[in-house]
Amino acid sequence: MRLLVVLAGLSAASPLATDMYVPALPEVARSLQTDSAGAQVSLTGFLIGIIVGQFVLGPLSDAVGRRPVVLGGTLLFAVFSVLCGLAPTAVVLDAARVGQGIAGAAGIVVARAVMTDVFSGMQLAKKIAALGAITALGPVAAPVFGGAVLAVTSWRVVFFLLALAGLALLVGVLRWVPESLPRHDRTSGGMAGGLRAVGRVAKRRSVLAPVLSLAFGSAAVFACIAGTSFVFQDIYHQTPGVSSLVYGLNAVGNMAGSLACGRLVSRWRAETLQTASGAVALRRIDAHARCADDDWLRSLQATAFVHRF
């Protein structure tokens, strides 16, 4: 159980770095004397860092083992979080966010790799679903907590708290996450060999199709996340606390989806569940596009909720 909790924390670190911080985007823009697009670049940079980090750190962990990668990544996540909190300009914040994203990717990719090392078959599917459900608890509380922090102090404190979370995870990894990849199972050829293995896997249609489906769904979610803080606060004149409640609602949808998947995966194929969820999300987008102007706010919240689900 301790292993699962630590792995869930590693998986949740990067979403926390988004969900706690997004309600502060308008304040970041004012503090660093930039516009909304300039503040949103820091979110884009973070997501780019996560993508690059997973491509690099995943194969690296296959070559050198899980623990060195996750320990180094978790420590650097804390360091870059401090740099974000101290950033004097938007450019420095953007660069630190890229580094934070790369470092945070270690937790995402290694947590799932450890699961595949330790479990298999139906047990693996159930453990992954449980991991997703536990991970989703963080984003449910994080926006609310982030909004509470913003109500009494500045956005910089959010990053200092993320640094403390990174250090706590570092201790958890040292104590409860063993090396799960034996030397004889590691890929040869170093990181280059690992990247070649990723290329071979990516050529399989059974892998590429669901990955692209998840990628486009996530793109829709983050497009919504990047813009709604400014919509709620600058157009509807809501406080960061109110905006954070909306993100918490989205995370509830994410957690509900993970729990439902864990129960349904024993009855229906994973491909069937993913196809059905995509169809529901598209239907919600269509309803959103057709809504009247006075229903826009309510429809936006429902659309984001369904995408998370």
PDB file of C-alpha atoms in Angstrom, residues 6-190:
ATOM      1  CA  VAL A   6       4.218   6.924  -3.185  1.00  0.00           C
ATOM      2  CA  LEU A   7       3.793   6.008  -6.850  1.00  0.00           C
ATOM      3  CA  ALA A   8       0.484   7.895  -6.887  1.00  0.00           C
ATOM      4  CA  GLY A   9       2.223  10.899  -5.357  1.00  0.00           C
ATOM      5  CA  LEU A  10       4.908  10.758  -8.052  1.00  0.00           C
ATOM      6  CA  SER A  11       2.231  10.611 -10.740  1.00  0.00           C
ATOM      7  CA  ALA A  12       0.317  13.476  -9.134  1.00  0.00           C
ATOM      8  CA  ALA A  13       3.284  15.851  -8.732  1.00  0.00           C
ATOM      9  CA  SER A  14       3.080  17.221 -12.263  1.00  0.00           C
ATOM     10  CA  PRO A  15      -0.734  17.612 -12.274  1.00  0.00           C
ATOM     11  CA  LEU A  16      -0.389  19.378  -8.907  1.00  0.00           C
ATOM     12  CA  ALA A  17       2.094  21.772 -10.491  1.00  0.00           C
ATOM     13  CA  THR A  18      -0.673  22.664 -12.954  1.00  0.00           C
ATOM     14  CA  ASP A  19      -3.818  22.569 -10.846  1.00  0.00           C
ATOM     15  CA  MET A  20      -2.412  24.556  -7.908  1.00  0.00           C
ATOM     16  CA  TYR A  21      -0.914  27.182 -10.198  1.00  0.00           C
ATOM     17  CA  VAL A  22      -3.488  27.735 -12.952  1.00  0.00           C
ATOM     18  CA  PRO A  23      -5.856  29.882 -10.825  1.00  0.00           C
ATOM     19  CA  ALA A  24      -2.883  32.228 -10.314  1.00  0.00           C
ATOM     20  CA  LEU A  25      -2.229  32.880 -14.025  1.00  0.00           C
ATOM     21  CA  PRO A  26      -3.882  36.337 -14.045  1.00  0.00           C
ATOM     22  CA  GLU A  27      -1.886  37.315 -10.946  1.00  0.00           C
ATOM     23  CA  VAL A  28       1.311  35.977 -12.554  1.00  0.00           C
ATOM     24  CA  ALA A  29       0.673  38.141 -15.612  1.00  0.00           C
ATOM     25  CA  ARG A  30       0.259  41.249 -13.468  1.00  0.00           C
ATOM     26  CA  SER A  31       3.211  40.455 -11.194  1.00  0.00           C
ATOM     27  CA  LEU A  32       5.669  39.815 -14.025  1.00  0.00           C
ATOM     28  CA  GLN A  33       4.267  42.649 -16.165  1.00  0.00           C
ATOM     29  CA  THR A  34       3.175  40.502 -19.081  1.00  0.00           C
ATOM     30  CA  ASP A  35      -0.129  39.751 -20.797  1.00  0.00           C
ATOM     31  CA  SER A  36      -2.345  36.679 -20.637  1.00  0.00           C
ATOM     32  CA  ALA A  37      -0.509  35.000 -23.526  1.00  0.00           C
ATOM     33  CA  GLY A  38       2.816  35.631 -21.811  1.00  0.00           C
ATOM     34  CA  ALA A  39       1.587  33.995 -18.610  1.00  0.00           C
ATOM     35  CA  GLN A  40       0.152  31.039 -20.508  1.00  0.00           C
ATOM     36  CA  VAL A  41       3.565  30.358 -22.081  1.00  0.00           C
ATOM     37  CA  SER A  42       4.717  29.144 -18.660  1.00  0.00           C
ATOM     38  CA  LEU A  43       1.988  26.492 -18.762  1.00  0.00           C
ATOM     39  CA  THR A  44       2.917  25.545 -22.331  1.00  0.00           C
ATOM     40  CA  GLY A  45       6.571  25.284 -21.362  1.00  0.00           C
ATOM     41  CA  PHE A  46       5.692  23.018 -18.467  1.00  0.00           C
ATOM     42  CA  LEU A  47       3.690  20.693 -20.721  1.00  0.00           C
ATOM     43  CA  ILE A  48       6.508  20.635 -23.295  1.00  0.00           C
ATOM     44  CA  GLY A  49       8.876  19.681 -20.496  1.00  0.00           C
ATOM     45  CA  ILE A  50       6.625  16.798 -19.454  1.00  0.00           C
ATOM     46  CA  ILE A  51       6.489  15.502 -23.039  1.00  0.00           C
ATOM     47  CA  VAL A  52      10.250  15.752 -23.587  1.00  0.00           C
ATOM     48  CA  GLY A  53      10.953  14.330 -20.154  1.00  0.00           C
ATOM     49  CA  GLN A  54       8.863  11.231 -20.734  1.00  0.00           C
ATOM     50  CA  PHE A  55      10.525  10.555 -24.086  1.00  0.00           C
ATOM     51  CA  VAL A  56      13.980  10.850 -22.548  1.00  0.00           C
ATOM     52  CA  LEU A  57      13.568   9.585 -18.983  1.00  0.00           C
ATOM     53  CA  GLY A  58      11.431   6.559 -19.857  1.00  0.00           C
ATOM     54  CA  PRO A  59      14.119   4.944 -22.052  1.00  0.00           C
ATOM     55  CA  LEU A  60      16.776   6.109 -19.583  1.00  0.00           C
ATOM     56  CA  SER A  61      15.042   4.224 -16.760  1.00  0.00           C
ATOM     57  CA  ASP A  62      14.909   1.129 -18.978  1.00  0.00           C
ATOM     58  CA  ALA A  63      18.678   1.371 -19.392  1.00  0.00           C
ATOM     59  CA  VAL A  64      19.945   2.362 -15.925  1.00  0.00           C
ATOM     60  CA  GLY A  65      17.094   1.340 -13.622  1.00  0.00           C
ATOM     61  CA  ARG A  66      14.084   3.029 -12.045  1.00  0.00           C
ATOM     62  CA  ARG A  67      15.498   4.412  -8.790  1.00  0.00           C
ATOM     63  CA  PRO A  68      18.308   6.618 -10.160  1.00  0.00           C
ATOM     64  CA  VAL A  69      15.912   8.307 -12.575  1.00  0.00           C
ATOM     65  CA  VAL A  70      13.079   8.882 -10.124  1.00  0.00           C
ATOM     66  CA  LEU A  71      15.403  10.061  -7.334  1.00  0.00           C
ATOM     67  CA  GLY A  72      17.165  12.548  -9.591  1.00  0.00           C
ATOM     68  CA  GLY A  73      13.913  13.721 -11.160  1.00  0.00           C
ATOM     69  CA  THR A  74      12.174  14.233  -7.832  1.00  0.00           C
ATOM     70  CA  LEU A  75      15.086  16.235  -6.417  1.00  0.00           C
ATOM     71  CA  LEU A  76      15.267  18.428  -9.534  1.00  0.00           C
ATOM     72  CA  PHE A  77      11.492  18.941  -9.391  1.00  0.00           C
ATOM     73  CA  ALA A  78      11.944  20.503  -5.958  1.00  0.00           C
ATOM     74  CA  VAL A  79      14.871  22.644  -7.162  1.00  0.00           C
ATOM     75  CA  PHE A  80      13.030  23.945 -10.235  1.00  0.00           C
ATOM     76  CA  SER A  81       9.940  24.633  -8.121  1.00  0.00           C
ATOM     77  CA  VAL A  82      12.038  26.956  -5.946  1.00  0.00           C
ATOM     78  CA  LEU A  83      13.417  28.655  -9.066  1.00  0.00           C
ATOM     79  CA  CYS A  84       9.846  29.203 -10.297  1.00  0.00           C
ATOM     80  CA  GLY A  85       8.928  30.814  -6.995  1.00  0.00           C
ATOM     81  CA  LEU A  86      11.934  33.137  -7.186  1.00  0.00           C
ATOM     82  CA  ALA A  87      11.584  34.005 -10.898  1.00  0.00           C
ATOM     83  CA  PRO A  88      12.071  37.774 -11.427  1.00  0.00           C
ATOM     84  CA  THR A  89      10.799  37.796 -15.021  1.00  0.00           C
ATOM     85  CA  ALA A  90       8.431  35.836 -17.243  1.00  0.00           C
ATOM     86  CA  VAL A  91      11.371  34.482 -19.263  1.00  0.00           C
ATOM     87  CA  VAL A  92      13.011  33.018 -16.152  1.00  0.00           C
ATOM     88  CA  LEU A  93       9.681  31.539 -15.041  1.00  0.00           C
ATOM     89  CA  ASP A  94       9.151  29.960 -18.465  1.00  0.00           C
ATOM     90  CA  ALA A  95      12.622  28.367 -18.441  1.00  0.00           C
ATOM     91  CA  ALA A  96      12.183  27.082 -14.886  1.00  0.00           C
ATOM     92  CA  ARG A  97       8.781  25.653 -15.780  1.00  0.00           C
ATOM     93  CA  VAL A  98      10.289  23.689 -18.662  1.00  0.00           C
ATOM     94  CA  GLY A  99      12.847  22.244 -16.260  1.00  0.00           C
ATOM     95  CA  GLN A 100      10.132  21.529 -13.697  1.00  0.00           C
ATOM     96  CA  GLY A 101       8.133  19.681 -16.343  1.00  0.00           C
ATOM     97  CA  ILE A 102      11.094  17.551 -17.441  1.00  0.00           C
ATOM     98  CA  ALA A 103      11.913  16.672 -13.840  1.00  0.00           C
ATOM     99  CA  GLY A 104       8.270  15.966 -12.986  1.00  0.00           C
ATOM    100  CA  ALA A 105       8.013  13.607 -15.956  1.00  0.00           C
ATOM    101  CA  ALA A 106      10.320  11.225 -14.093  1.00  0.00           C
ATOM    102  CA  GLY A 107       7.587  10.566 -11.543  1.00  0.00           C
ATOM    103  CA  ILE A 108       4.941  10.022 -14.221  1.00  0.00           C
ATOM    104  CA  VAL A 109       6.869   7.601 -16.384  1.00  0.00           C
ATOM    105  CA  VAL A 110       8.718   5.704 -13.639  1.00  0.00           C
ATOM    106  CA  ALA A 111       5.600   5.218 -11.499  1.00  0.00           C
ATOM    107  CA  ARG A 112       3.869   3.398 -14.334  1.00  0.00           C
ATOM    108  CA  ALA A 113       7.023   1.509 -15.255  1.00  0.00           C
ATOM    109  CA  VAL A 114       7.345   0.219 -11.696  1.00  0.00           C
ATOM    110  CA  MET A 115       3.728  -0.943 -11.855  1.00  0.00           C
ATOM    111  CA  THR A 116       4.412  -2.940 -15.031  1.00  0.00           C
ATOM    112  CA  ASP A 117       7.546  -4.387 -13.436  1.00  0.00           C
ATOM    113  CA  VAL A 118       5.697  -5.603 -10.358  1.00  0.00           C
ATOM    114  CA  PHE A 119       2.230  -6.536 -11.691  1.00  0.00           C
ATOM    115  CA  SER A 120       0.808  -8.094 -14.859  1.00  0.00           C
ATOM    116  CA  GLY A 121      -2.457  -9.014 -16.593  1.00  0.00           C
ATOM    117  CA  MET A 122      -5.783  -8.152 -14.985  1.00  0.00           C
ATOM    118  CA  GLN A 123      -4.035  -7.323 -11.716  1.00  0.00           C
ATOM    119  CA  LEU A 124      -1.982  -4.671 -13.532  1.00  0.00           C
ATOM    120  CA  ALA A 125      -5.113  -3.120 -15.063  1.00  0.00           C
ATOM    121  CA  LYS A 126      -6.777  -2.905 -11.656  1.00  0.00           C
ATOM    122  CA  LYS A 127      -3.658  -1.487 -10.009  1.00  0.00           C
ATOM    123  CA  ILE A 128      -3.293   1.128 -12.753  1.00  0.00           C
ATOM    124  CA  ALA A 129      -6.937   2.116 -12.239  1.00  0.00           C
ATOM    125  CA  ALA A 130      -6.379   2.331  -8.487  1.00  0.00           C
ATOM    126  CA  LEU A 131      -3.263   4.414  -9.129  1.00  0.00           C
ATOM    127  CA  GLY A 132      -5.298   6.765 -11.296  1.00  0.00           C
ATOM    128  CA  ALA A 133      -8.001   7.088  -8.650  1.00  0.00           C
ATOM    129  CA  ILE A 134      -5.509   7.856  -5.884  1.00  0.00           C
ATOM    130  CA  THR A 135      -3.624  10.242  -8.140  1.00  0.00           C
ATOM    131  CA  ALA A 136      -6.848  12.085  -8.925  1.00  0.00           C
ATOM    132  CA  LEU A 137      -7.373  12.900  -5.250  1.00  0.00           C
ATOM    133  CA  GLY A 138      -4.531  15.398  -5.490  1.00  0.00           C
ATOM    134  CA  PRO A 139      -5.993  17.484  -8.321  1.00  0.00           C
ATOM    135  CA  VAL A 140      -9.360  17.498  -6.517  1.00  0.00           C
ATOM    136  CA  ALA A 141      -7.832  19.145  -3.460  1.00  0.00           C
ATOM    137  CA  ALA A 142      -4.993  21.049  -5.158  1.00  0.00           C
ATOM    138  CA  PRO A 143      -7.060  23.768  -6.887  1.00  0.00           C
ATOM    139  CA  VAL A 144      -9.013  24.437  -3.714  1.00  0.00           C
ATOM    140  CA  PHE A 145      -5.817  24.497  -1.683  1.00  0.00           C
ATOM    141  CA  GLY A 146      -4.131  26.672  -4.299  1.00  0.00           C
ATOM    142  CA  GLY A 147      -7.067  29.086  -4.234  1.00  0.00           C
ATOM    143  CA  ALA A 148      -6.841  29.262  -0.438  1.00  0.00           C
ATOM    144  CA  VAL A 149      -3.119  30.013  -0.674  1.00  0.00           C
ATOM    145  CA  LEU A 150      -3.747  32.750  -3.240  1.00  0.00           C
ATOM    146  CA  ALA A 151      -6.362  34.295  -0.967  1.00  0.00           C
ATOM    147  CA  VAL A 152      -3.750  35.036   1.709  1.00  0.00           C
ATOM    148  CA  THR A 153      -0.424  35.248  -0.109  1.00  0.00           C
ATOM    149  CA  SER A 154       1.185  35.432  -3.553  1.00  0.00           C
ATOM    150  CA  TRP A 155       1.495  32.911  -6.369  1.00  0.00           C
ATOM    151  CA  ARG A 156       5.166  32.399  -5.503  1.00  0.00           C
ATOM    152  CA  VAL A 157       4.260  30.525  -2.319  1.00  0.00           C
ATOM    153  CA  VAL A 158       2.459  27.919  -4.454  1.00  0.00           C
ATOM    154  CA  PHE A 159       5.788  26.912  -5.989  1.00  0.00           C
ATOM    155  CA  PHE A 160       7.540  26.807  -2.630  1.00  0.00           C
ATOM    156  CA  LEU A 161       4.864  24.404  -1.408  1.00  0.00           C
ATOM    157  CA  LEU A 162       5.411  22.274  -4.523  1.00  0.00           C
ATOM    158  CA  ALA A 163       9.114  22.169  -3.636  1.00  0.00           C
ATOM    159  CA  LEU A 164       8.240  20.836  -0.183  1.00  0.00           C
ATOM    160  CA  ALA A 165       5.994  18.209  -1.793  1.00  0.00           C
ATOM    161  CA  GLY A 166       8.904  17.178  -4.025  1.00  0.00           C
ATOM    162  CA  LEU A 167      11.176  16.733  -1.026  1.00  0.00           C
ATOM    163  CA  ALA A 168       8.536  14.669   0.775  1.00  0.00           C
ATOM    164  CA  LEU A 169       8.249  12.398  -2.278  1.00  0.00           C
ATOM    165  CA  LEU A 170      12.027  12.074  -2.367  1.00  0.00           C
ATOM    166  CA  VAL A 171      11.941  10.700   1.177  1.00  0.00           C
ATOM    167  CA  GLY A 172       9.089   8.351   0.221  1.00  0.00           C
ATOM    168  CA  VAL A 173      11.041   6.967  -2.744  1.00  0.00           C
ATOM    169  CA  LEU A 174      14.145   6.418  -0.624  1.00  0.00           C
ATOM    170  CA  ARG A 175      12.159   4.460   1.971  1.00  0.00           C
ATOM    171  CA  TRP A 176       9.477   2.546   0.070  1.00  0.00           C
ATOM    172  CA  VAL A 177      10.236   2.301  -3.659  1.00  0.00           C
ATOM    173  CA  PRO A 178      12.783  -0.456  -4.369  1.00  0.00           C
ATOM    174  CA  GLU A 179      14.566  -0.992  -7.656  1.00  0.00           C
ATOM    175  CA  SER A 180      12.038  -3.014  -9.679  1.00  0.00           C
ATOM    176  CA  LEU A 181      14.033  -3.570 -12.887  1.00  0.00           C
ATOM    177  CA  PRO A 182      16.780  -6.210 -12.545  1.00  0.00           C
ATOM    178  CA  ARG A 183      20.012  -5.620 -14.433  1.00  0.00           C
ATOM    179  CA  HIS A 184      19.421  -8.540 -16.772  1.00  0.00           C
ATOM    180  CA  ASP A 185      16.103  -7.027 -17.922  1.00  0.00           C
ATOM    181  CA  ARG A 186      17.506  -3.593 -18.765  1.00  0.00           C
ATOM    182  CA  THR A 187      17.789  -2.504 -22.376  1.00  0.00           C
ATOM    183  CA  SER A 188      21.175  -2.557 -24.068  1.00  0.00           C
ATOM    184  CA  GLY A 189      22.611   0.329 -26.036  1.00  0.00           C
ATOM    185  CA  GLY A 190      21.926   2.946 -23.365  1.00  0.00           C
TER     186      GLY A 190
END
